[in-house]
PDB file of C-alpha atoms in Angstrom:
ATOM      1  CA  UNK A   4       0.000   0.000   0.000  1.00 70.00           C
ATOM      2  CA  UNK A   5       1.202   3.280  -0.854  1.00 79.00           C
ATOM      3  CA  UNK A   6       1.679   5.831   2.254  1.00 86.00           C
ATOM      4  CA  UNK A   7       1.123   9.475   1.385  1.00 88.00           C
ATOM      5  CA  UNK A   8       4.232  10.900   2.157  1.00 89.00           C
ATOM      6  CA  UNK A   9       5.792   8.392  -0.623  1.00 90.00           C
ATOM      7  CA  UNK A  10       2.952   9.781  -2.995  1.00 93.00           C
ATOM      8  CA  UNK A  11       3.862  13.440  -1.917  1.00 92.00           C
ATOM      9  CA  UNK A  12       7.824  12.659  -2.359  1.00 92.00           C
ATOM     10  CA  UNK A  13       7.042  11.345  -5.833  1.00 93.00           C
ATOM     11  CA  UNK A  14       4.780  14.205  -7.391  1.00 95.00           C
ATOM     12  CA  UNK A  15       6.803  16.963  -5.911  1.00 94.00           C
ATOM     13  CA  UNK A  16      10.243  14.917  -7.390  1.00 92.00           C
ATOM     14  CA  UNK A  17       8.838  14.994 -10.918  1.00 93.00           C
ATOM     15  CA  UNK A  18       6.764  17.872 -10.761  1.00 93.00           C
ATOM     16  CA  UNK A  19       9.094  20.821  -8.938  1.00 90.00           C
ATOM     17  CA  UNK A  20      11.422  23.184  -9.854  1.00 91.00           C
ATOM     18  CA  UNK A  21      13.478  23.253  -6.455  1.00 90.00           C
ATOM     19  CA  UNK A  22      15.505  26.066  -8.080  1.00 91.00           C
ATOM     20  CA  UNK A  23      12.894  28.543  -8.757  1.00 93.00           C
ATOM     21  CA  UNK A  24       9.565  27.217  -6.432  1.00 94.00           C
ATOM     22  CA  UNK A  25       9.153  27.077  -2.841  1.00 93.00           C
ATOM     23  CA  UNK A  26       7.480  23.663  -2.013  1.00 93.00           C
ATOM     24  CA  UNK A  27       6.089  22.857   1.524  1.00 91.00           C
ATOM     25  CA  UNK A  28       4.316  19.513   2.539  1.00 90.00           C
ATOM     26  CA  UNK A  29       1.704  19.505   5.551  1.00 87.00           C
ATOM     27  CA  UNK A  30       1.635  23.584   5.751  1.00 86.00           C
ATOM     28  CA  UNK A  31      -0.340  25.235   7.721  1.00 80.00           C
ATOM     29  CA  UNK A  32      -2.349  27.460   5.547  1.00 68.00           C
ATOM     30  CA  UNK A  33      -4.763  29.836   7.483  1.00 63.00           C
ATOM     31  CA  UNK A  34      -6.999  27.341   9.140  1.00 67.00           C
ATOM     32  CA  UNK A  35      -6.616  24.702   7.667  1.00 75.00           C
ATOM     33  CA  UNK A  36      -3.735  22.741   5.996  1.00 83.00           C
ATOM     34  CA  UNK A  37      -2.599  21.915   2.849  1.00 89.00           C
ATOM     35  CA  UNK A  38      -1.130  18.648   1.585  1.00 93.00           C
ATOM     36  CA  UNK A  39       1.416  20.409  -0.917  1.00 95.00           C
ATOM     37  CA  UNK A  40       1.895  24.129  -1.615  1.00 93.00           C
ATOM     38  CA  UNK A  41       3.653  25.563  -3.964  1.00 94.00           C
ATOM     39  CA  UNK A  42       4.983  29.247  -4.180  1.00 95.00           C
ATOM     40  CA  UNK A  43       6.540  30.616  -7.190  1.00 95.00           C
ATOM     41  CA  UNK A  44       8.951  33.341  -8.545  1.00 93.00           C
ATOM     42  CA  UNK A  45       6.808  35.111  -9.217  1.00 94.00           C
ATOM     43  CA  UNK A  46       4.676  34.249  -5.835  1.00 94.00           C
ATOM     44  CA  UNK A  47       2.008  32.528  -8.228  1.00 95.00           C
ATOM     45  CA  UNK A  48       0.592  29.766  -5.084  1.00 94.00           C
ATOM     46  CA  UNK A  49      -1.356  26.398  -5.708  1.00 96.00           C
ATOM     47  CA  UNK A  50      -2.351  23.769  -3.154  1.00 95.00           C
ATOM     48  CA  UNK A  51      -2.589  20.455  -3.736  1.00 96.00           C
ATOM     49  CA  UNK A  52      -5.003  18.608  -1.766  1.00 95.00           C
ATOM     50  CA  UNK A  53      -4.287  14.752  -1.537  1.00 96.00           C
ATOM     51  CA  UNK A  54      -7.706  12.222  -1.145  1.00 95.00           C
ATOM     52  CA  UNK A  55      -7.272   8.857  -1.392  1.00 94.00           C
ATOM     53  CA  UNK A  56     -10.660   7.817  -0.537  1.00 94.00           C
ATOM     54  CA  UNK A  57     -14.380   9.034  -1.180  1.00 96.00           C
ATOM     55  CA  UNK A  58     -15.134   9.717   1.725  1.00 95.00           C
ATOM     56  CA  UNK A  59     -12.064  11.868   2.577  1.00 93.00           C
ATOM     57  CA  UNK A  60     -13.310  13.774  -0.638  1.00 95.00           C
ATOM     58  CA  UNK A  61     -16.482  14.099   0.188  1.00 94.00           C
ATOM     59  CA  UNK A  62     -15.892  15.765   4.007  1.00 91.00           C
ATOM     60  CA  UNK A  63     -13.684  17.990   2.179  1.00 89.00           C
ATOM     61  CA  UNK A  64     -16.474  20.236   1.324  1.00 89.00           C
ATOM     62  CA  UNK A  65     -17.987  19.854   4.455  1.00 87.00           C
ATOM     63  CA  UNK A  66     -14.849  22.011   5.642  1.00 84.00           C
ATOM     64  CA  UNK A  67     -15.852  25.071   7.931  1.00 80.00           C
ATOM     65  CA  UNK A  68     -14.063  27.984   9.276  1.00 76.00           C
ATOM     66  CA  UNK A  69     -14.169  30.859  11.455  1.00 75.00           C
ATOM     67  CA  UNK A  70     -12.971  33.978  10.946  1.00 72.00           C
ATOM     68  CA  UNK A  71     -11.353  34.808  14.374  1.00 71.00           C
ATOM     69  CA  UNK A  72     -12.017  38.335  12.833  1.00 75.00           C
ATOM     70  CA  UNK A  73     -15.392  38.901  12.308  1.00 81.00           C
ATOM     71  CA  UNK A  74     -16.773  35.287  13.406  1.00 80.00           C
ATOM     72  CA  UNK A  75     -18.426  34.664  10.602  1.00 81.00           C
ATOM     73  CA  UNK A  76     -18.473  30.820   9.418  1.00 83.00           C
ATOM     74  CA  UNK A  77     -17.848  29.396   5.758  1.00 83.00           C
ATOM     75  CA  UNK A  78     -16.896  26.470   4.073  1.00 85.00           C
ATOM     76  CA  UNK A  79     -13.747  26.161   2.569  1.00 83.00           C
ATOM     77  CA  UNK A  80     -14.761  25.300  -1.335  1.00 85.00           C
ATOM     78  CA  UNK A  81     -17.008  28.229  -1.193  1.00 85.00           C
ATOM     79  CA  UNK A  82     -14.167  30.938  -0.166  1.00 83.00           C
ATOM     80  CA  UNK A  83     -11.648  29.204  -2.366  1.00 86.00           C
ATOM     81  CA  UNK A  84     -14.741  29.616  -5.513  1.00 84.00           C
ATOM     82  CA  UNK A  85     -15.126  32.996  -4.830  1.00 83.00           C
ATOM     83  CA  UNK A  86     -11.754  34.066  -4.932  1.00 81.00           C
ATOM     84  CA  UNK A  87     -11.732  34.853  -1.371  1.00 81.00           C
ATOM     85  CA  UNK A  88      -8.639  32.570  -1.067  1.00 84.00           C
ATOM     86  CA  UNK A  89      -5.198  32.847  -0.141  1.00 87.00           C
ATOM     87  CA  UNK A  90      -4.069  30.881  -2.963  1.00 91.00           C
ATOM     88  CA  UNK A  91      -4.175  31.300  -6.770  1.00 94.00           C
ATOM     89  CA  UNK A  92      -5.434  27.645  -7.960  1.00 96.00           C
ATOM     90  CA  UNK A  93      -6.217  24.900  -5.920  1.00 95.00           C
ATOM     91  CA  UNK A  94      -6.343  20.936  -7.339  1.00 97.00           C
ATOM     92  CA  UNK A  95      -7.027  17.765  -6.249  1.00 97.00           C
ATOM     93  CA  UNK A  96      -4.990  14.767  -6.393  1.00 98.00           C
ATOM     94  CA  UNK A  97      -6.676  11.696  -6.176  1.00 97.00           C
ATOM     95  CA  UNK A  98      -5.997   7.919  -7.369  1.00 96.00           C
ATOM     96  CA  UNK A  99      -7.079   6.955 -10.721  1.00 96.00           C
ATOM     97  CA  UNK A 100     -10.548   6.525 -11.567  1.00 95.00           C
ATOM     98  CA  UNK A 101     -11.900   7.438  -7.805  1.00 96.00           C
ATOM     99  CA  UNK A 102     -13.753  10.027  -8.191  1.00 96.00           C
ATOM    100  CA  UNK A 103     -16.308  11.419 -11.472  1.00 96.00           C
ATOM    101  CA  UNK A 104     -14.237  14.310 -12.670  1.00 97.00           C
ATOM    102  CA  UNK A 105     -18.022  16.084 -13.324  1.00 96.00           C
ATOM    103  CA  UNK A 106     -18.567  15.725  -9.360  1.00 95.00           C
ATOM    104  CA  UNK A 107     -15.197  18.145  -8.812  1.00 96.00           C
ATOM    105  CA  UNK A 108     -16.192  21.772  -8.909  1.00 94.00           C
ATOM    106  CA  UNK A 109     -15.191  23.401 -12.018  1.00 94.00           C
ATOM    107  CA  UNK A 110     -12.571  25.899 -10.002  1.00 94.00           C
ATOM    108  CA  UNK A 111     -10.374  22.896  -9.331  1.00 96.00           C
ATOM    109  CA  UNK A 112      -7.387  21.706 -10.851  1.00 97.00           C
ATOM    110  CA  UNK A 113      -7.797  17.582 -11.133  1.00 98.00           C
ATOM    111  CA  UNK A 114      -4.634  15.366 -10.948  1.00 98.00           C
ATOM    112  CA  UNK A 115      -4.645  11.574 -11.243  1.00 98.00           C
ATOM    113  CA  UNK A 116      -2.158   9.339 -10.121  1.00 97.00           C
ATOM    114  CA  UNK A 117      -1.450   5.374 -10.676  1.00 96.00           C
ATOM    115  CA  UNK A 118       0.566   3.263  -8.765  1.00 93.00           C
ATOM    116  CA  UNK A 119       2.229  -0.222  -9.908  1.00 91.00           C
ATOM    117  CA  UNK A 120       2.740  -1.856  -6.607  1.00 87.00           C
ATOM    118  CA  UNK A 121       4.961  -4.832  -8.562  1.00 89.00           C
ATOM    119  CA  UNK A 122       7.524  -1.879  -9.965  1.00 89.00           C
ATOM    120  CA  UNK A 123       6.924   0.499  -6.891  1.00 87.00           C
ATOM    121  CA  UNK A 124       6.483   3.382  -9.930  1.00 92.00           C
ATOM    122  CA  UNK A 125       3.962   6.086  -9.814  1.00 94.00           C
ATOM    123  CA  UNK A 126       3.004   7.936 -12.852  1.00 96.00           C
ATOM    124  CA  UNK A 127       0.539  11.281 -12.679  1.00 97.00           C
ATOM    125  CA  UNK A 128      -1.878  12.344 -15.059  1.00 97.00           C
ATOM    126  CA  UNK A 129      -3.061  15.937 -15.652  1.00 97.00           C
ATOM    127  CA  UNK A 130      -6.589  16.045 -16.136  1.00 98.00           C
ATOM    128  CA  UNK A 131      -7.491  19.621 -15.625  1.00 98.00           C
ATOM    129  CA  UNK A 132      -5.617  22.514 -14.657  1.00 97.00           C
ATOM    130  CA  UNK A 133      -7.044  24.631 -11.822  1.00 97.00           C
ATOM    131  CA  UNK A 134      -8.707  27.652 -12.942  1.00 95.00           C
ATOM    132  CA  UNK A 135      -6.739  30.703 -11.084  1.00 94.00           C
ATOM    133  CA  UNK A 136      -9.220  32.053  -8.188  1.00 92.00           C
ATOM    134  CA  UNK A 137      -7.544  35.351  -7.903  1.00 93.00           C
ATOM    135  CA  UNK A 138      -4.557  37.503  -9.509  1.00 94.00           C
ATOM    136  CA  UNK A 139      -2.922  38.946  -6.181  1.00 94.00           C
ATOM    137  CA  UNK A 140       0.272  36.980  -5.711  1.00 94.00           C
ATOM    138  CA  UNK A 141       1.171  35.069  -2.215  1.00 93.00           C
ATOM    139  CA  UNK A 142       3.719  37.714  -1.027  1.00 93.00           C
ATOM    140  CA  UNK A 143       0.508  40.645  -1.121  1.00 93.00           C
ATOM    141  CA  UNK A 144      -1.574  38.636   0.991  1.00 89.00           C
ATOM    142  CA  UNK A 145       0.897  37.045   3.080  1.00 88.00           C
ATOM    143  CA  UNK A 146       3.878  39.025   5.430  1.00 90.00           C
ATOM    144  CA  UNK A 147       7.117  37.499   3.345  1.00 89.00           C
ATOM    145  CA  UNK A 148       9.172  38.292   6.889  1.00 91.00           C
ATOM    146  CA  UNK A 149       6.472  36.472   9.063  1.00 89.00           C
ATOM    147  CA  UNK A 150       6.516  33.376   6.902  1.00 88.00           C
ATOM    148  CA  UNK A 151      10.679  33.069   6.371  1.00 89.00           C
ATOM    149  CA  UNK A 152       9.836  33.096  10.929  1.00 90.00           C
ATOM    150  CA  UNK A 153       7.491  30.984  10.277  1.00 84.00           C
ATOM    151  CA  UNK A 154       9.481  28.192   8.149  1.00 85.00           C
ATOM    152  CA  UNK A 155      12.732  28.274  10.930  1.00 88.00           C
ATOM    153  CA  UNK A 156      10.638  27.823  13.755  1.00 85.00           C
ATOM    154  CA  UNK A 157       9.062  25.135  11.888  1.00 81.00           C
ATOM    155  CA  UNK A 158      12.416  23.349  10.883  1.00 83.00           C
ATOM    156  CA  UNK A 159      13.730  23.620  14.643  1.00 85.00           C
ATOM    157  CA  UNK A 160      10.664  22.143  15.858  1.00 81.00           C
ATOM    158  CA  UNK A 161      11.310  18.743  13.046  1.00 78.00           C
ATOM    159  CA  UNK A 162      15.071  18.980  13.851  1.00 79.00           C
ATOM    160  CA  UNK A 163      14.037  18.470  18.072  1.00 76.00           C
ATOM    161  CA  UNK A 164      11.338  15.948  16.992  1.00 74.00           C
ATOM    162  CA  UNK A 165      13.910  14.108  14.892  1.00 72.00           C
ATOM    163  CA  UNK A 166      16.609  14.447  17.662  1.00 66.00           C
ATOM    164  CA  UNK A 167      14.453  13.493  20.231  1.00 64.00           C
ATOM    165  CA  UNK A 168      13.708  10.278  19.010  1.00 64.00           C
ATOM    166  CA  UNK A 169      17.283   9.457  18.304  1.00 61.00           C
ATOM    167  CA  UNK A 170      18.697  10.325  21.425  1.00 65.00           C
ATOM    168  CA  UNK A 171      17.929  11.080  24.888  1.00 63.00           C
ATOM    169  CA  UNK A 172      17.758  15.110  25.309  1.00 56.00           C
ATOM    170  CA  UNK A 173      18.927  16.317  28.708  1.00 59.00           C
ATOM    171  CA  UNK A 174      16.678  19.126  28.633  1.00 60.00           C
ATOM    172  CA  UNK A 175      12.946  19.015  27.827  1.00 60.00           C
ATOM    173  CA  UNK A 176      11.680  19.721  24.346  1.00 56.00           C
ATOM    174  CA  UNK A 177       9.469  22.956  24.268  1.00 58.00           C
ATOM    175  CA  UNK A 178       8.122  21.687  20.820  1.00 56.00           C
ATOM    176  CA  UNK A 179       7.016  18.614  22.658  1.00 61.00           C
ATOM    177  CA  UNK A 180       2.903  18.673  23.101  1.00 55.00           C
ATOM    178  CA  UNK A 181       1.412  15.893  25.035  1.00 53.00           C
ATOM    179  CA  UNK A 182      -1.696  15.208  26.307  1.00 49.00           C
ATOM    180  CA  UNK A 183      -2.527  16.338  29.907  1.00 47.00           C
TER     181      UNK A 183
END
């Protein structure tokens, strides 16, 4: 059986630009996270949400937020249709055959994947691109300072997890959450 983070290490492998694209897996986007995100030169952003089942796809759209703002409630397909979205396009990326492309909403981008399980080779299909949601690139919406912050404090916190587990640390871990 395939485990995400082996599908995630083979799309971004053959489908990144390391060079010239910031990719991040598992980021924290707003309120909610996103599988794989993708920032360009030019600060062009597209998330790639990963479903391997229906269900998963299904309670996708049953998503809701608050906006610790104003406290008003929505559903994350609706702000990301209306443009009202932090990123540019948003797809889906989802086995072959899964899911009825007509039941995936017009706005997003659809991505199919096949694995051989007897060659351990995945190949990925476009199927449609994402329609861009909104012109206003990453680094408008987002503070570029805040998110470089963001990103160290984030690899410390993987190094101390990684570190922890491979040796005894004399001191406690302050990115170590456990439940009281």
């Amino acid at each position: 059986m395939l485990k995400i983070e082996e599908l995630v290490h083979a799309y971004i492998h053959s489908h990144c630009d390391f060079e010239k694209e910031i990719v991040l897996t598992n980021y924290f986007q707003a309120d909610w996270e996103a599988d794989i995100l993708f920032i360009d030169s030019e600060g062009f952003s597209h998330e790639i949400e990963i479903k391997l089942s229906k269900s998963d796809f299904k309670n996708d759209f049953k998503k809701s937020y608050l906006n610790k703002d104003t406290g008003e409630k929505f559903l994350k397909h609706d702000k990301i249709s209306c443009g009202d979205y932090i990123c540019n396009a948003f797809s889906f990326l989802l086995p072959m055959g899964m899911i009825e492309h007509n039941l995936i909403p017009e706005h997003c981008g659809i991505i199919e994947f096949y694995h051989n399980a007897d060659t351990w080779e995945t190949e990925f299909y476009l199927i449609r691109k994402p329609k861009k949601v909104h012109e206003d690139p990453y680094w408008k919406l987002i503070d570029k300072d805040l998110f470089i912050r963001k990103m160290a404090l984030n690899l410390l916190q993987r190094k101390m997890e990684i570190k922890g587990r491979q040796e005894e640390l004399i001191f406690k871990n302050p990115f170590d959450i456990r439940k009281k």
